[in-house]
CSV table of C-alpha atoms and ligand atoms in Angstrom, one decimal:
chain,number,residue,atom,x,y,z
M,12,UNK,CA,130.9,97.9,80.8
M,13,UNK,CA,127.8,99.3,81.5
M,14,UNK,CA,127.2,102.7,84.2
M,15,UNK,CA,124.9,101.9,87.1
M,16,UNK,CA,126.7,100.6,90.6
M,17,UNK,CA,130.4,102.5,89.7
M,18,UNK,CA,132.0,105.2,88.3
M,19,UNK,CA,129.3,107.6,86.0
M,20,UNK,CA,129.8,106.6,82.8
M,21,UNK,CA,131.6,109.6,80.3
M,22,UNK,CA,128.4,110.4,78.2
M,23,UNK,CA,130.1,112.4,75.4
M,24,UNK,CA,133.0,109.4,74.7
M,25,UNK,CA,129.5,107.1,75.0
M,26,UNK,CA,127.5,108.9,72.1
M,27,UNK,CA,130.9,108.7,70.4
M,28,UNK,CA,131.8,104.9,71.2
M,29,UNK,CA,127.5,104.3,69.4
M,30,UNK,CA,128.3,106.7,66.9
M,31,UNK,CA,130.8,104.7,65.8
M,32,UNK,CA,129.0,101.7,66.1
M,33,UNK,CA,126.3,102.7,64.3
M,34,UNK,CA,127.2,101.9,60.2
M,35,UNK,CA,128.0,98.0,61.4
M,36,UNK,CA,125.5,97.8,64.7
M,37,UNK,CA,122.5,96.2,62.9
M,38,UNK,CA,125.0,92.7,62.1
M,39,UNK,CA,125.8,92.3,65.6
M,40,UNK,CA,122.4,93.0,67.6
M,41,UNK,CA,121.1,89.8,68.1
M,42,UNK,CA,119.9,89.9,71.6
M,43,UNK,CA,118.6,93.6,70.7
M,44,UNK,CA,116.1,92.8,68.5
M,45,UNK,CA,115.3,89.3,70.2
M,46,UNK,CA,114.6,91.8,73.5
M,47,UNK,CA,113.3,94.5,71.1
M,48,UNK,CA,110.6,92.5,69.4
M,49,UNK,CA,109.4,90.0,73.2
M,50,UNK,CA,109.5,94.2,74.2
M,51,UNK,CA,107.2,95.0,71.6
M,52,UNK,CA,104.4,92.3,72.4
M,53,UNK,CA,104.2,93.7,76.6
M,54,UNK,CA,103.0,97.2,75.4
M,55,UNK,CA,99.4,97.8,75.7
M,56,UNK,CA,97.5,97.7,72.3
M,57,UNK,CA,95.6,101.0,72.3
M,58,UNK,CA,96.8,104.3,70.2
M,59,UNK,CA,98.9,106.7,72.3
M,60,UNK,CA,99.0,110.1,71.1
M,61,UNK,CA,102.7,111.1,71.3
M,62,UNK,CA,105.1,107.9,71.9
M,63,UNK,CA,109.6,107.8,71.7
M,64,UNK,CA,111.9,105.5,71.7
M,65,UNK,CA,114.6,107.4,74.4
M,66,UNK,CA,117.2,105.5,73.1
M,67,UNK,CA,116.4,104.3,69.6
M,68,UNK,CA,119.6,103.9,68.4
M,69,UNK,CA,120.0,102.4,64.5
M,70,UNK,CA,115.8,103.2,64.8
M,71,UNK,CA,114.7,99.0,64.7
M,72,UNK,CA,111.1,99.6,66.2
M,73,UNK,CA,110.0,102.9,64.8
M,74,UNK,CA,108.2,101.1,62.2
M,75,UNK,CA,106.2,99.2,64.4
M,76,UNK,CA,106.0,101.8,66.7
M,77,UNK,CA,104.5,104.3,64.2
M,78,UNK,CA,100.8,102.2,64.0
M,79,UNK,CA,100.5,102.7,67.6
M,80,UNK,CA,101.0,106.8,68.0
M,81,UNK,CA,99.8,110.1,66.3
M,82,UNK,CA,103.2,111.1,66.6
M,83,UNK,CA,106.5,109.3,67.0
M,84,UNK,CA,109.6,110.4,68.6
M,85,UNK,CA,112.9,109.2,67.9
M,86,UNK,CA,115.8,110.0,71.5
M,87,UNK,CA,118.9,109.1,71.0
M,88,UNK,CA,122.4,110.5,72.2
M,89,UNK,CA,124.4,109.4,69.3
M,90,UNK,CA,124.4,111.4,66.3
M,91,UNK,CA,125.5,108.7,64.7
M,92,UNK,CA,122.6,106.4,65.7
M,93,UNK,CA,120.2,108.3,64.4
M,94,UNK,CA,122.2,109.3,61.1
M,95,UNK,CA,121.6,105.1,60.9
M,96,UNK,CA,117.6,105.8,62.3
M,97,UNK,CA,117.2,108.2,60.3
M,98,UNK,CA,117.5,105.9,57.2
M,99,UNK,CA,115.3,103.9,58.9
M,100,UNK,CA,112.4,105.9,58.6
M,101,UNK,CA,112.1,108.9,58.2
M,102,UNK,CA,108.9,109.2,59.4
M,103,UNK,CA,109.7,110.0,63.1
M,104,UNK,CA,110.8,113.7,64.8
M,105,UNK,CA,114.1,113.2,66.0
M,106,UNK,CA,115.7,114.4,68.6
M,107,UNK,CA,120.0,114.2,69.9
M,108,UNK,CA,119.4,114.5,73.8
M,109,UNK,CA,120.2,113.2,77.0
M,110,UNK,CA,117.3,111.2,79.1
M,111,UNK,CA,118.1,112.3,82.1
M,112,UNK,CA,117.3,115.7,80.7
M,113,UNK,CA,114.8,115.5,77.9
M,114,UNK,CA,113.6,118.7,76.0
M,115,UNK,CA,109.7,117.6,76.7
M,116,UNK,CA,107.6,119.2,78.3
M,117,UNK,CA,106.1,118.0,81.4
M,118,UNK,CA,103.3,115.6,80.4
M,119,UNK,CA,103.4,115.5,76.8
M,120,UNK,CA,104.0,111.8,76.2
M,121,UNK,CA,101.6,109.2,75.7
M,122,UNK,CA,103.9,106.3,76.3
M,123,UNK,CA,107.5,105.9,76.0
M,124,UNK,CA,109.9,102.6,74.7
M,125,UNK,CA,113.0,102.2,75.9
M,126,UNK,CA,115.3,98.8,75.0
M,127,UNK,CA,118.6,98.2,76.4
M,128,UNK,CA,119.8,101.7,76.8
M,129,UNK,CA,118.8,102.9,80.7
M,130,UNK,CA,121.3,100.9,81.7
M,131,UNK,CA,123.9,103.2,80.5
M,132,UNK,CA,122.4,106.7,82.5
M,133,UNK,CA,124.4,107.7,85.8
M,134,UNK,CA,121.4,107.5,88.3
M,135,UNK,CA,117.4,105.2,88.3
M,136,UNK,CA,116.1,107.2,90.6
M,137,UNK,CA,116.9,110.4,88.7
M,138,UNK,CA,115.7,108.6,85.0
M,139,UNK,CA,112.5,107.4,86.4
M,140,UNK,CA,111.6,110.9,87.6
M,141,UNK,CA,112.4,112.1,84.7
M,142,UNK,CA,110.3,110.0,82.8
M,143,UNK,CA,107.3,110.3,85.8
M,144,UNK,CA,108.1,114.0,84.7
M,145,UNK,CA,107.2,113.7,80.6
M,146,UNK,CA,104.3,111.2,80.8
M,147,UNK,CA,101.2,112.0,81.2
M,148,UNK,CA,99.4,110.5,84.1
M,149,UNK,CA,97.7,107.3,83.8
M,150,UNK,CA,101.1,107.5,80.7
M,151,UNK,CA,102.8,103.8,79.9
M,152,UNK,CA,107.0,103.1,80.3
M,153,UNK,CA,107.9,99.7,78.8
M,154,UNK,CA,111.7,99.3,79.5
M,155,UNK,CA,114.1,96.3,79.5
M,156,UNK,CA,117.3,97.0,80.8
M,157,UNK,CA,120.2,94.7,81.6
M,158,UNK,CA,120.6,93.5,85.8
M,159,UNK,CA,122.4,91.6,88.2
M,160,UNK,CA,124.3,88.3,86.7
M,161,UNK,CA,124.7,89.2,82.7
M,162,UNK,CA,128.3,89.4,81.8
M,163,UNK,CA,129.0,86.9,84.4
M,164,UNK,CA,131.1,85.2,82.7
M,165,UNK,CA,132.9,87.6,81.3
M,166,UNK,CA,133.0,88.8,84.4
M,167,UNK,CA,135.2,85.0,86.1
M,168,UNK,CA,137.7,85.4,82.7
M,169,UNK,CA,138.9,88.4,84.0
M,170,UNK,CA,138.9,87.5,87.4
M,171,UNK,CA,141.5,84.2,87.0
M,172,UNK,CA,143.5,87.5,85.8
M,173,UNK,CA,143.8,90.1,88.1
M,174,UNK,CA,142.0,92.0,90.7
M,175,UNK,CA,140.5,95.1,88.6
M,176,UNK,CA,137.2,95.6,88.0
M,177,UNK,CA,137.0,94.6,83.9
M,178,UNK,CA,132.5,94.5,83.3
M,179,UNK,CA,130.4,96.7,85.8
M,180,UNK,CA,127.9,95.5,88.2
M,181,UNK,CA,124.4,95.5,86.9
M,182,UNK,CA,121.6,96.8,89.6
M,183,UNK,CA,119.9,94.6,91.1
M,184,UNK,CA,116.5,93.7,89.7
M,185,UNK,CA,114.6,94.1,93.2
M,186,UNK,CA,116.7,97.5,93.7
M,187,UNK,CA,115.0,98.4,90.1
M,188,UNK,CA,111.9,97.9,90.7
M,189,UNK,CA,112.2,99.6,94.4
M,190,UNK,CA,112.9,102.5,92.6
M,191,UNK,CA,110.2,102.5,90.2
M,192,UNK,CA,107.7,102.3,93.0
M,193,UNK,CA,110.2,105.7,95.4
M,194,UNK,CA,108.7,107.1,92.0
M,195,UNK,CA,105.0,107.2,91.9
M,196,UNK,CA,104.6,104.2,89.3
M,197,UNK,CA,102.6,101.3,89.2
M,198,UNK,CA,104.2,98.0,88.5
M,199,UNK,CA,101.7,96.2,85.5
M,200,UNK,CA,103.9,94.4,84.3
M,201,UNK,CA,107.1,92.3,85.4
M,202,UNK,CA,108.8,89.4,83.5
M,203,UNK,CA,113.5,89.2,84.5
M,204,UNK,CA,114.9,87.2,81.0
M,205,UNK,CA,117.9,85.3,81.5
M,206,UNK,CA,118.9,85.2,77.0
M,207,UNK,CA,122.4,83.7,76.0
M,208,UNK,CA,124.6,84.5,73.2
M,209,UNK,CA,126.9,81.8,71.9
M,210,UNK,CA,130.9,82.8,70.5
M,211,UNK,CA,133.6,80.1,69.2
M,212,UNK,CA,136.0,82.1,70.1
M,213,UNK,CA,137.6,85.1,73.1
M,214,UNK,CA,137.7,87.4,69.4
M,215,UNK,CA,134.7,86.9,68.3
M,216,UNK,CA,132.3,87.7,71.9
M,217,UNK,CA,134.5,90.2,71.9
M,218,UNK,CA,134.0,91.5,69.0
M,219,UNK,CA,130.3,91.0,69.0
M,220,UNK,CA,130.7,93.5,71.8
M,221,UNK,CA,133.3,96.4,70.1
M,222,UNK,CA,130.1,95.2,67.5
M,223,UNK,CA,127.2,97.7,69.3
M,224,UNK,CA,129.4,99.9,71.2
M,225,UNK,CA,129.9,97.8,74.4
M,226,UNK,CA,133.3,97.1,73.7
M,227,UNK,CA,133.9,100.1,76.9
M,228,UNK,CA,135.2,98.5,80.0
M,229,UNK,CA,134.6,100.8,83.4
M,230,UNK,CA,135.6,100.3,86.5
M,231,UNK,CA,139.3,100.9,88.6
M,232,UNK,CA,141.3,100.3,84.6
M,233,UNK,CA,141.1,102.5,82.4
M,234,UNK,CA,139.0,101.5,79.6
M,235,UNK,CA,140.7,99.1,76.6
M,236,UNK,CA,141.5,95.1,76.7
M,237,UNK,CA,144.9,95.7,76.8
M,238,UNK,CA,147.7,94.1,74.7
M,239,UNK,CA,148.0,90.6,73.3
M,240,UNK,CA,149.7,88.7,76.3
M,241,UNK,CA,146.0,89.6,78.5
M,242,UNK,CA,143.7,88.5,75.3
M,243,UNK,CA,146.1,85.9,75.0
M,244,UNK,CA,145.0,85.2,79.5
M,245,UNK,CA,141.9,86.0,79.0
M,246,UNK,CA,141.4,83.5,76.6
M,247,UNK,CA,142.8,80.6,78.1
M,248,UNK,CA,140.8,82.0,81.6
M,249,UNK,CA,137.3,81.0,79.3
M,250,UNK,CA,138.4,77.7,78.0
M,251,UNK,CA,137.3,77.0,81.2
M,252,UNK,CA,133.6,78.7,80.9
M,253,UNK,CA,133.4,76.7,76.9
M,254,UNK,CA,129.5,73.9,77.3
M,255,UNK,CA,129.9,70.7,76.1
M,256,UNK,CA,128.4,71.9,72.8
M,257,UNK,CA,131.3,73.9,72.2
M,258,UNK,CA,130.3,77.5,72.8
M,259,UNK,CA,132.1,80.1,74.9
M,260,UNK,CA,129.2,81.6,76.2
M,261,UNK,CA,127.6,84.8,77.8
M,262,UNK,CA,124.4,85.4,79.1
M,263,UNK,CA,122.1,88.8,80.2
M,264,UNK,CA,119.3,88.7,82.4
M,265,UNK,CA,117.3,91.2,80.9
M,266,UNK,CA,114.2,92.4,82.8
M,267,UNK,CA,111.4,93.7,81.6
M,268,UNK,CA,108.7,96.0,82.8
M,269,UNK,CA,105.4,98.2,81.8
M,270,UNK,CA,105.0,100.7,84.9
M,271,UNK,CA,101.8,102.8,84.0
M,272,UNK,CA,101.9,106.3,85.4
C,128,LIG,C1,122.3,99.0,72.7
C,128,LIG,S1,121.9,100.4,71.4
C,128,LIG,C2,120.6,99.6,71.9
C,128,LIG,C3,119.6,101.0,71.0
C,128,LIG,C4,118.1,100.4,70.3
C,128,LIG,N1,117.3,101.1,72.2
C,128,LIG,C5,117.9,98.6,70.0
C,128,LIG,O1,117.1,98.2,71.1
C,128,LIG,O2,118.3,98.5,69.7
C,128,LIG,C6,121.8,101.5,73.1
C,128,LIG,C7,121.7,102.7,72.8
C,128,LIG,O3,121.0,103.7,73.9
C,128,LIG,C8,121.8,105.3,73.2
C,128,LIG,N2,121.7,106.1,75.3
C,128,LIG,C9,122.7,105.3,75.6
C,128,LIG,N3,122.8,106.5,77.5
C,128,LIG,C10,121.7,107.2,76.7
C,128,LIG,C11,121.6,108.5,77.2
C,128,LIG,N4,121.7,108.8,78.2
C,128,LIG,N5,120.3,109.0,76.9
C,128,LIG,C12,120.0,108.5,75.1
C,128,LIG,N6,120.7,107.5,75.0
C,128,LIG,C13,121.3,106.5,75.2
C,128,LIG,C14,123.1,105.0,73.4
C,128,LIG,O4,123.3,105.9,72.4
C,128,LIG,C15,122.7,103.6,71.7
C,128,LIG,O5,122.4,104.2,70.8
């Protein structure tokens, strides 16, 4: 479902899908809140002149970033997401743009904060090069992203139904670290944490993905989950992973990094 390592995601479609999810995103975004809160705690506690929330979504973290910075920029690919973010926190400067091609001057940013957004980019090396460009020397990049191991339960369940790739591969954290260093960043903090969500049934699990705008699955088949029969097949396959507490698990391997430019 995320982009890295398979056919590139269509960014116009992605922006539309996130825009559609924007109004109810907050209701479903339990993992995103948890991850972003942890990430906020990793920001070196100094005052930054210009801070950027990259892929800000509905703007959960703008309120916490505001006191850390003189000037706060909030950027997202999706207009719908930005509209929600503006309602939440009008003090930031909002920009609708692509993280891989930023409308920002070289060396103009002191802090980039980005939580669970960059896994949608086409290329980590290209993204990291762009972030290196906009950060001033000594500037800080604080990120969270999804790594290999994420959504494995869903991938396993689909594998019992057919041969198609319904869930994208995520990047190995070692590759990510290599790319960060290759772009000239110094790694100050690097953490991998597993987050597990639990659902009563497959319907709730898929609604959880759809609710945050992540329902589209990429791979060798077109988007969409298929008809009723296929969903029943998937539900049966997923049942085999029901845990002893009676829940269907869905795991996320989250990589947290603090890099200095
Ligand atoms: C899962 S949401 C996370 C939003 C927010 N950071 C949070 O943690 O709640 C991912 C966000 O990344 C944005 N996004 C995806 N690809 C992007 C890109 N190439 N440039 C900018 N934003 C992007 C999406 O529009 C969406 O708002």
